[in-house]
CSV table of C-alpha atoms and ligand atoms in Angstrom, one decimal:
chain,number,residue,atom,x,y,z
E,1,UNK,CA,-21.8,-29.7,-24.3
E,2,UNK,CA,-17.9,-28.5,-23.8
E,3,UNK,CA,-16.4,-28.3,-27.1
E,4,UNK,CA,-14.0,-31.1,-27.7
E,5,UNK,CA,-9.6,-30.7,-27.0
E,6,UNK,CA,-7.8,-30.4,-29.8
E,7,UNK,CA,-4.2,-31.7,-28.5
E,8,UNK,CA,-2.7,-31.1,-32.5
E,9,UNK,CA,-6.0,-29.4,-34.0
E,10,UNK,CA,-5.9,-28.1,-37.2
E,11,UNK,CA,-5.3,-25.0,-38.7
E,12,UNK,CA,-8.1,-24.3,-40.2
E,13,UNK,CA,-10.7,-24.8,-37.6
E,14,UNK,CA,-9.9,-20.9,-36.8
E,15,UNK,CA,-10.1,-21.5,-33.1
E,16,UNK,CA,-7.7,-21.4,-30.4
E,17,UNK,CA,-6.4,-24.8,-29.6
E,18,UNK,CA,-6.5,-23.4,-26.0
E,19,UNK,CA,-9.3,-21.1,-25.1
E,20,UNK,CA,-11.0,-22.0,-28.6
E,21,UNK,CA,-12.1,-18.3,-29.1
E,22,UNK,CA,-12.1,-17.9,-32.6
E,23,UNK,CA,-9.5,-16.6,-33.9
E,24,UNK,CA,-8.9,-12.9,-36.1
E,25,UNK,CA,-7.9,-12.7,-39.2
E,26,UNK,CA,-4.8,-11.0,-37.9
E,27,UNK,CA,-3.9,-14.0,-35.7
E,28,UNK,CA,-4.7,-17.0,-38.1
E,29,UNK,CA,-2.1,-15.0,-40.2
E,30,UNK,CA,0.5,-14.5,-37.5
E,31,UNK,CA,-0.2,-18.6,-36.3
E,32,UNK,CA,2.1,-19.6,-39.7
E,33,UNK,CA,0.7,-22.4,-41.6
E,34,UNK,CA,2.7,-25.3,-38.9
E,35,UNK,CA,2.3,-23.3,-35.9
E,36,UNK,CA,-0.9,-24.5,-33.1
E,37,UNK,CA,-3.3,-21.5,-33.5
E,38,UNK,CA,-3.6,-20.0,-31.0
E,39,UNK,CA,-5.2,-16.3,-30.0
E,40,UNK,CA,-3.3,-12.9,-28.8
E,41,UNK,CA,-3.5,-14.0,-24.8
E,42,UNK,CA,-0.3,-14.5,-23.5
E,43,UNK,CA,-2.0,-16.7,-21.1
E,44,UNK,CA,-2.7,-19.1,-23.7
E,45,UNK,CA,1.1,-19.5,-24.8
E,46,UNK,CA,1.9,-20.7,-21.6
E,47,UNK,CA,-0.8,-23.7,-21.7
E,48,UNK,CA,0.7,-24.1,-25.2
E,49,UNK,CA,4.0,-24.4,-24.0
E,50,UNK,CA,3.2,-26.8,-21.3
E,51,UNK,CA,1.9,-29.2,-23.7
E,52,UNK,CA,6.1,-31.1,-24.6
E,53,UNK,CA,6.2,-31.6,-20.5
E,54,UNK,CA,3.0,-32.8,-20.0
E,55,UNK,CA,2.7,-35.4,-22.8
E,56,UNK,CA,-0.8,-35.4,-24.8
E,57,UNK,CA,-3.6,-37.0,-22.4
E,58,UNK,CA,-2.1,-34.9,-19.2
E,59,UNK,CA,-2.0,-31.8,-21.4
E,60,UNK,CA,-6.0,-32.4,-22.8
E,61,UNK,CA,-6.8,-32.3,-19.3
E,62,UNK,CA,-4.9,-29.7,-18.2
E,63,UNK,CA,-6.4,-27.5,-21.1
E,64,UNK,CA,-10.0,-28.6,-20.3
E,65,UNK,CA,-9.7,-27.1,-16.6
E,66,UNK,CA,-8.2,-24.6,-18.0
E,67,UNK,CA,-10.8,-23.8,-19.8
E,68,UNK,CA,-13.4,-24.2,-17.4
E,69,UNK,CA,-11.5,-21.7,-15.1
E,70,UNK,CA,-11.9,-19.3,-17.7
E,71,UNK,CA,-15.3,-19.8,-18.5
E,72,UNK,CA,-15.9,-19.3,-14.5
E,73,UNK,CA,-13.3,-15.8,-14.4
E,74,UNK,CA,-15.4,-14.6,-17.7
E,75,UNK,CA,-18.7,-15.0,-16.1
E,76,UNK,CA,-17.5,-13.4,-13.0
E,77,UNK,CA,-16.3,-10.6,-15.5
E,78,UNK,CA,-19.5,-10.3,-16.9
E,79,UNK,CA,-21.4,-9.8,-13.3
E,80,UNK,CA,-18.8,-7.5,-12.4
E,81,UNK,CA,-19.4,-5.4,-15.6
E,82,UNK,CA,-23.4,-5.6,-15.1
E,83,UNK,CA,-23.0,-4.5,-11.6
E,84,UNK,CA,-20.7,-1.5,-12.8
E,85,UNK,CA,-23.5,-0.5,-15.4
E,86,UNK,CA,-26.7,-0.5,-13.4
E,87,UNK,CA,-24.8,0.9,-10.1
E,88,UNK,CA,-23.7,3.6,-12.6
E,89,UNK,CA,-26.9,4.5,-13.9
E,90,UNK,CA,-28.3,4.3,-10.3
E,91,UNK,CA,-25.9,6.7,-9.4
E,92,UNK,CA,-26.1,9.1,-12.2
E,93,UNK,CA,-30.0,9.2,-11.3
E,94,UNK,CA,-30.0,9.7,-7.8
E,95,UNK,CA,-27.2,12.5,-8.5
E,96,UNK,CA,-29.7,14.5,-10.9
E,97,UNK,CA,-32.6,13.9,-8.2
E,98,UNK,CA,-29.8,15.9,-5.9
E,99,UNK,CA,-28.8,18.3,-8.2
E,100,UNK,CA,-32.6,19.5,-9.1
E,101,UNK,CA,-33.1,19.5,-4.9
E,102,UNK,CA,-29.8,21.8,-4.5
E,103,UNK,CA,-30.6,23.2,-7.6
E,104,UNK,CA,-34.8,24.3,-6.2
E,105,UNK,CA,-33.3,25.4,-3.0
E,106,UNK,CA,-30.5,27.8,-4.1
E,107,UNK,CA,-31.7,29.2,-7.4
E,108,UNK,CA,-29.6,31.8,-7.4
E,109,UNK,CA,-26.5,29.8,-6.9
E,110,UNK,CA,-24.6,28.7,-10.1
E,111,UNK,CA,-25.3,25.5,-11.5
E,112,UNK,CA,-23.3,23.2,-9.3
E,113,UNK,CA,-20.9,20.2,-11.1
E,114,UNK,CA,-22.1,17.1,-9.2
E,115,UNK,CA,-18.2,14.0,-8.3
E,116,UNK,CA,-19.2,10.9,-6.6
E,117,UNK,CA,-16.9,10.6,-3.2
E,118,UNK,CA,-16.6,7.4,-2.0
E,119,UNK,CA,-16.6,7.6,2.2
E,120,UNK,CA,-12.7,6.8,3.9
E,121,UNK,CA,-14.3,7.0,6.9
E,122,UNK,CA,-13.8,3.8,9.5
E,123,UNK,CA,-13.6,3.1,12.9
E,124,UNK,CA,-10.1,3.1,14.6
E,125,UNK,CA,-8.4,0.6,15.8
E,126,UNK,CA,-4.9,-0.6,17.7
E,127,UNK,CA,-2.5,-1.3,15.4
E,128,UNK,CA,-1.2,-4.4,16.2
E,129,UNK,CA,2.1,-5.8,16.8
E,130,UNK,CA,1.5,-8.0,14.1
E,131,UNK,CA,0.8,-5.5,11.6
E,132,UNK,CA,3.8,-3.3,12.1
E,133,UNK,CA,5.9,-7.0,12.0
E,134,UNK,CA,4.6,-7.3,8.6
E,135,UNK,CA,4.9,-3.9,7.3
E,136,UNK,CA,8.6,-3.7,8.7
E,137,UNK,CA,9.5,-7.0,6.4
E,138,UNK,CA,7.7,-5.0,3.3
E,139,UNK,CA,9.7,-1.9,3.9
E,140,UNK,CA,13.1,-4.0,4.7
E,141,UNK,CA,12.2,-6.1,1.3
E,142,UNK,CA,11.9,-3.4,-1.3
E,143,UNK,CA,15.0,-1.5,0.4
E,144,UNK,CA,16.9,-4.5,-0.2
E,145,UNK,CA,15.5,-4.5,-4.1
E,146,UNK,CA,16.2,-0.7,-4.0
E,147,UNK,CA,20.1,-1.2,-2.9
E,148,UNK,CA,20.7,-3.7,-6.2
E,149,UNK,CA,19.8,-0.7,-8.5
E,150,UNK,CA,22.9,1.7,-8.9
E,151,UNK,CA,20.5,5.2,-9.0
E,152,UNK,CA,17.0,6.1,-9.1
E,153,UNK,CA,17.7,6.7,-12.6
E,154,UNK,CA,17.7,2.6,-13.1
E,155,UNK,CA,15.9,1.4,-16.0
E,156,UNK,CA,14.7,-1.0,-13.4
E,157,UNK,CA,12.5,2.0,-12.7
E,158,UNK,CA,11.2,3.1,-15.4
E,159,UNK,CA,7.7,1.8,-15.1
E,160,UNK,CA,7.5,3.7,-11.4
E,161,UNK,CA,9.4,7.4,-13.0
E,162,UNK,CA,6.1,7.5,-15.1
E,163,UNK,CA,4.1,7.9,-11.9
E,164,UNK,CA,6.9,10.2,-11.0
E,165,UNK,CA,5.7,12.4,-14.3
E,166,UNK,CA,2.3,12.2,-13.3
E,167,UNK,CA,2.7,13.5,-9.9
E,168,UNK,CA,5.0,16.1,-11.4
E,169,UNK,CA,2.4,17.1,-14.0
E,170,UNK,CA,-0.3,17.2,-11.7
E,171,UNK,CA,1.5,19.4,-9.6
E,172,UNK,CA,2.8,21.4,-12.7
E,173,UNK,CA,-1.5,21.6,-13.5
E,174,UNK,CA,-2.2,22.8,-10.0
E,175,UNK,CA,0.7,25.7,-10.0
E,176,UNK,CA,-1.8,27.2,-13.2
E,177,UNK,CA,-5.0,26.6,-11.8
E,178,UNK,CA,-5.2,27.3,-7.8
E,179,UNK,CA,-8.8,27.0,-8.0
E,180,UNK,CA,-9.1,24.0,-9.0
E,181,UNK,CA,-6.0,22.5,-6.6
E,182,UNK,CA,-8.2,24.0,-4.0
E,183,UNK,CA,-10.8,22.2,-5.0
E,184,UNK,CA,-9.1,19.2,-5.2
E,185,UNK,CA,-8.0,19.4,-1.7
E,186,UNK,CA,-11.9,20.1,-0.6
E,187,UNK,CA,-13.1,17.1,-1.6
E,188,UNK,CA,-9.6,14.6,-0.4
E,189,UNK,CA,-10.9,16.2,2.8
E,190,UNK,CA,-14.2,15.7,2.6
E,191,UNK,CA,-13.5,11.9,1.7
E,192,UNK,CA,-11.1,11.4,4.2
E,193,UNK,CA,-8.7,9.1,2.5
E,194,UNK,CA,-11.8,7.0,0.7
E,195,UNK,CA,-8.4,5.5,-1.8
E,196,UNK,CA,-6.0,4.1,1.2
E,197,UNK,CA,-7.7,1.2,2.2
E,198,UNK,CA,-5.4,0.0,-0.6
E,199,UNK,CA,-2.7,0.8,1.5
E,200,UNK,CA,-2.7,-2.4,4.0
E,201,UNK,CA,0.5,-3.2,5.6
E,202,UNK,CA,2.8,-1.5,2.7
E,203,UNK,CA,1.3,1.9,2.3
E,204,UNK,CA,1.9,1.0,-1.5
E,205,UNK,CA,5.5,1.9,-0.9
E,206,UNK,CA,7.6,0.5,-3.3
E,207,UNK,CA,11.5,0.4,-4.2
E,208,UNK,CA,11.8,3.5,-6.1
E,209,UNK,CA,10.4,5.4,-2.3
E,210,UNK,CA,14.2,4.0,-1.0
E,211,UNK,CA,16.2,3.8,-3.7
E,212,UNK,CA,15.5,7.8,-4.2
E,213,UNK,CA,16.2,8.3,-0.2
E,214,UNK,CA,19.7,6.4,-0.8
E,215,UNK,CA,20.4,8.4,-3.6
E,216,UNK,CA,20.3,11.6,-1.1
E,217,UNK,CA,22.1,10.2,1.5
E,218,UNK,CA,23.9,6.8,0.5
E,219,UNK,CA,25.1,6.1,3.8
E,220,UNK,CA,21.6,5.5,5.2
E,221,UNK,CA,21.4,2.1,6.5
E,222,UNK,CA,18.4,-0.1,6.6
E,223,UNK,CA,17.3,0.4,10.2
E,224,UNK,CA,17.9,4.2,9.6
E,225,UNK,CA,15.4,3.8,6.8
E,226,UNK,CA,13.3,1.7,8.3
E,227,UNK,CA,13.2,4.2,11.4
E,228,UNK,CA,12.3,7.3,9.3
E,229,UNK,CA,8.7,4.7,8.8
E,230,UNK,CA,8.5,3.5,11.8
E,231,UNK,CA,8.1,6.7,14.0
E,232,UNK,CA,5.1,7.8,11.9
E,233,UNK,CA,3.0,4.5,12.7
E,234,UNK,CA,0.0,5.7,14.2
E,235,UNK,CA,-1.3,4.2,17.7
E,236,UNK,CA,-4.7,3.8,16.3
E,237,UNK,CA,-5.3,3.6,12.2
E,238,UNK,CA,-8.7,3.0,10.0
E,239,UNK,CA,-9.7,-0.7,10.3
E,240,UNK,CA,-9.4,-2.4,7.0
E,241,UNK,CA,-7.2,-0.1,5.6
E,242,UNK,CA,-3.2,1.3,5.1
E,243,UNK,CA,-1.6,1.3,8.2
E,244,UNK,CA,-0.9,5.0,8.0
E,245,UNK,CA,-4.8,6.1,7.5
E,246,UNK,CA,-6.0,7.6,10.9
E,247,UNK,CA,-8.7,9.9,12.0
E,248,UNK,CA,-6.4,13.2,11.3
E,249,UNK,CA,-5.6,11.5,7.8
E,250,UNK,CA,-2.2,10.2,6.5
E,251,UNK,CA,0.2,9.7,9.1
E,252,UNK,CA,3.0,10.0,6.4
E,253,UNK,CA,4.6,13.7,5.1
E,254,UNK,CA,4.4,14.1,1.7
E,255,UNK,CA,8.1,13.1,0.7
E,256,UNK,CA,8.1,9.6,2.7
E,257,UNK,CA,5.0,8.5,1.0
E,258,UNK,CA,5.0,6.9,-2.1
E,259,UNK,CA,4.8,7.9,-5.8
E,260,UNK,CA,1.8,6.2,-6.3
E,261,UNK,CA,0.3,7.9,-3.0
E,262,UNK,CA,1.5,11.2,-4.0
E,263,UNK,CA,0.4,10.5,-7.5
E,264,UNK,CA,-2.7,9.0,-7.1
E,265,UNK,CA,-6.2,10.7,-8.1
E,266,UNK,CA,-9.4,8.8,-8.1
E,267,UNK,CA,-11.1,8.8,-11.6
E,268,UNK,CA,-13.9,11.3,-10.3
E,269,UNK,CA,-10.9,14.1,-9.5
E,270,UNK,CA,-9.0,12.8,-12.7
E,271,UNK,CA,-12.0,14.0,-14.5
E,272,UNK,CA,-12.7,17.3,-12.9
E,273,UNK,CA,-8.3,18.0,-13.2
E,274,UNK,CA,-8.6,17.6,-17.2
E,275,UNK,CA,-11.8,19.9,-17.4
E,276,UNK,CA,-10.8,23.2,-19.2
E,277,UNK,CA,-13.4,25.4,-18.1
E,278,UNK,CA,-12.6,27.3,-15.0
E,279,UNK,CA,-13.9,25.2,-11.8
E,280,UNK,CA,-17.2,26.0,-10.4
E,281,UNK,CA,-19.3,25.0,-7.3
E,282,UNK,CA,-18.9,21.3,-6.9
E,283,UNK,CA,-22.0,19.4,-5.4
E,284,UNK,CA,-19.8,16.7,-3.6
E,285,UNK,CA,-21.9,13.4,-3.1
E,286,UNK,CA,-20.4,11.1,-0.9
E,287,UNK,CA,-21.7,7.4,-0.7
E,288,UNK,CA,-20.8,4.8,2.2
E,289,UNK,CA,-18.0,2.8,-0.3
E,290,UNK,CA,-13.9,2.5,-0.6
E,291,UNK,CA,-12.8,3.5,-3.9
E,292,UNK,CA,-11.5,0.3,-4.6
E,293,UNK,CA,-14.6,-1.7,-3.5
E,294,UNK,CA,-17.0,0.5,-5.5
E,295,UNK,CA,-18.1,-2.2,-7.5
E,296,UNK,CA,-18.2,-5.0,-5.2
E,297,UNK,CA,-21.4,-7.1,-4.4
E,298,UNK,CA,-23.4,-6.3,-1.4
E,299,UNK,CA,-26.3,-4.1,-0.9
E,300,UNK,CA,-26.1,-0.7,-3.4
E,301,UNK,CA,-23.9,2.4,-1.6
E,302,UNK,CA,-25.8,4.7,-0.1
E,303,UNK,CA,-25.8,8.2,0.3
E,304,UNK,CA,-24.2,9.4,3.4
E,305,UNK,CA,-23.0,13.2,2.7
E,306,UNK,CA,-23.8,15.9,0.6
E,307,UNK,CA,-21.6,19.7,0.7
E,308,UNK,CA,-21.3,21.9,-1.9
E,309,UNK,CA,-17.4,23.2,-2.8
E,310,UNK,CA,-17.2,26.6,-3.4
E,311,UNK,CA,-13.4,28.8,-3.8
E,312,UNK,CA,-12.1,25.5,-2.0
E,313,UNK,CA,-14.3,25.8,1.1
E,314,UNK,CA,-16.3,23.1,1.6
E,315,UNK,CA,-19.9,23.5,3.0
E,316,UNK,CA,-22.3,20.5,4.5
E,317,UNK,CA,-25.5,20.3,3.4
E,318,UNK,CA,-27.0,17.1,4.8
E,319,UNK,CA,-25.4,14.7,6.3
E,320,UNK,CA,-26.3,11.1,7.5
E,321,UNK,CA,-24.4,8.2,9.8
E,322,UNK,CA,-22.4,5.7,8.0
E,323,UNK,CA,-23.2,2.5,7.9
E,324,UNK,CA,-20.8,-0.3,7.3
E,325,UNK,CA,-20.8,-1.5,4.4
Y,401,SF4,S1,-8.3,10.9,-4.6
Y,401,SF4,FE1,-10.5,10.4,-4.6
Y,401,SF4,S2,-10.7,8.6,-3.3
Y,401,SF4,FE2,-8.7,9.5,-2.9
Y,401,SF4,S3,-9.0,10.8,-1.1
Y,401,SF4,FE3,-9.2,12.1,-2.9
Y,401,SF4,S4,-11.5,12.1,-3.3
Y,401,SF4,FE4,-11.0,10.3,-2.0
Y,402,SF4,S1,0.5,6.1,3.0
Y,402,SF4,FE1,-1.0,7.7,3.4
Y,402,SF4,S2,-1.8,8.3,1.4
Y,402,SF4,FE2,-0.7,6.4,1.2
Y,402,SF4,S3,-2.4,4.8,1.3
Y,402,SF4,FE3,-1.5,5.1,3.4
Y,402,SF4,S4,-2.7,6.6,4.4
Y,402,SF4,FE4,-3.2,6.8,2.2
């Protein structure tokens, strides 16, 4: 039975008077003696604060659903999470099974550091008129955002310079160790852009990408800009992902894409980049999923490639046809 809607409950029932999760010591104490209790989730403060407009009966109705539509993101949480686990396990398994087989067949080769790839791989298709329409107003959007800031150095940008930083301190990582940029660049090829089906129609391209363009050359007007983008839209691009992601791989350079392109390393790589030891031979296992849709339901990701990385060259060792997933 749902427990019962406190419009004015009182303090000492511990509980949030809107998600009625009990509350922490540290949050009974920061509630004050007069104030609703309510928990840390900033969530929460707004249903609180809705409760003057609402009047009491709307507002114990309006924090029942609201509760319910927590109770249903939660449990969808929870799957999520159990999915994560077992397809985790599943995957650290079949990657020993792997390993042992590499491991039987080339004894004399050094024991081989096994990274999950996911597979960026997708049929091509026309891009239509539609998409370009759409990405057009994206770009034209955040270069109108871009041209209220005065500079790049905006501390309406401050959240975006951090993945600035990061690109700079990736690259600042790479200059040290060549070997393990090489690497790096192995297996981006061998996944073939598995990350930019994120991308859609805005290739994650954000006002910092123009406001640091117009800080170059402020005369730049917006077609001008917008023209730098449009003559680097493919005829044919991935289906289902960034506009920009074709059979060759990005369509972009390097300086028109965005920081968080440029920037961006899936955890797998993340992990191998803040490894000390020198890098070895990498036993790349590539399974038939986008990164971002890893965890998704649907029948478990399979196996589709398997090369081994070795001084940045990249060698196949079985390979199987992709099926859609
Ligand atoms: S960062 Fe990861 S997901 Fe993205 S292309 Fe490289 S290997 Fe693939
Ligand atoms: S712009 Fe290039 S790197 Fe960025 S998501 Fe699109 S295809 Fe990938």
């Amino acid at each position: 039975m749902p427990a019962p809607v406190p419009v004015h409950p009182p303090h000492a029932a511990q509980t949030c008077a809107v998600c009625d999760r009990s509350l922490s010591f540290a949050e009974c104490r920061h509630a004050g003696p007069a104030a609703v209790p309510l928990c840390a989730s900033q969530e929460c403060h707004w249903v609180a604060a809705q409760q003057a407009r609402l009047g009491p009966f709307a507002y114990a109705s309006f924090v029942r659903r609201h509760r319910e539509s927590l109770a249903r993101r939660q449990a969808e949480e929870a799957r999520r999470e159990a999915r994560h686990l077992a397809q985790v396990a599943f995957e650290s398994r079949e990657s020993r099974r792997l390993l042992a087989r590499v491991r039987a067949e080339a004894p004399s080769l050094p024991e081989p550091r096994p990274i999950n790839l996911p597979d960026g791989r997708r049929p091509e298709e026309a891009v239509s008129q539609a998409r370009i329409d759409r990405y057009r107003a994206h770009v034209l959007a955040q270069i109108d955002i871009a041209r209220r800031a005065d500079s790049s150095e905006d501390s309406d940008f401050i959240g975006d310079r951090g993945t600035l930083q990061r690109e700079h301190e990736t690259a600042a990582r790479f200059a040290h160790a060549p070997a393990l940029a090489g690497c790096c660049d192995a297996l981006c090829r061998l996944c073939e852009g598995g990350c930019c089906t994120g991308g859609a129609d805005h290739a994650h391209l954000g006002p910092l990408s123009f406001r640091l363009q117009l800080d170059a050359e402020p005369e730049l007007s917006d077609e001008a800009l917008w023209d730098r983008y449009r003559v680097h839209i493919p005829e044919k691009s991935r289906s289902g992902s960034c506009i920009h992601h074709t059979a060759q791989g990005c369509s972009l350079a390097r300086p028109l894409r965005s920081p968080t392109c440029n920037a961006f390393y899936c955890l797998e790589l993340r992990a191998l980049q803040a490894c000390e030891d020198p890098v070895g031979p990498v036993l790349a296992i590539q399974r038939n999923y986008g990164h971002f849709q890893r965890f998704d339901p649907g029948p478990r990701p399979r196996v589709v490639r398997l090369a081994l990385i070795e001084s940045g060259e990249a060698r196949w060792i079985a390979t199987r046809r992709p099926r859609e997933r």
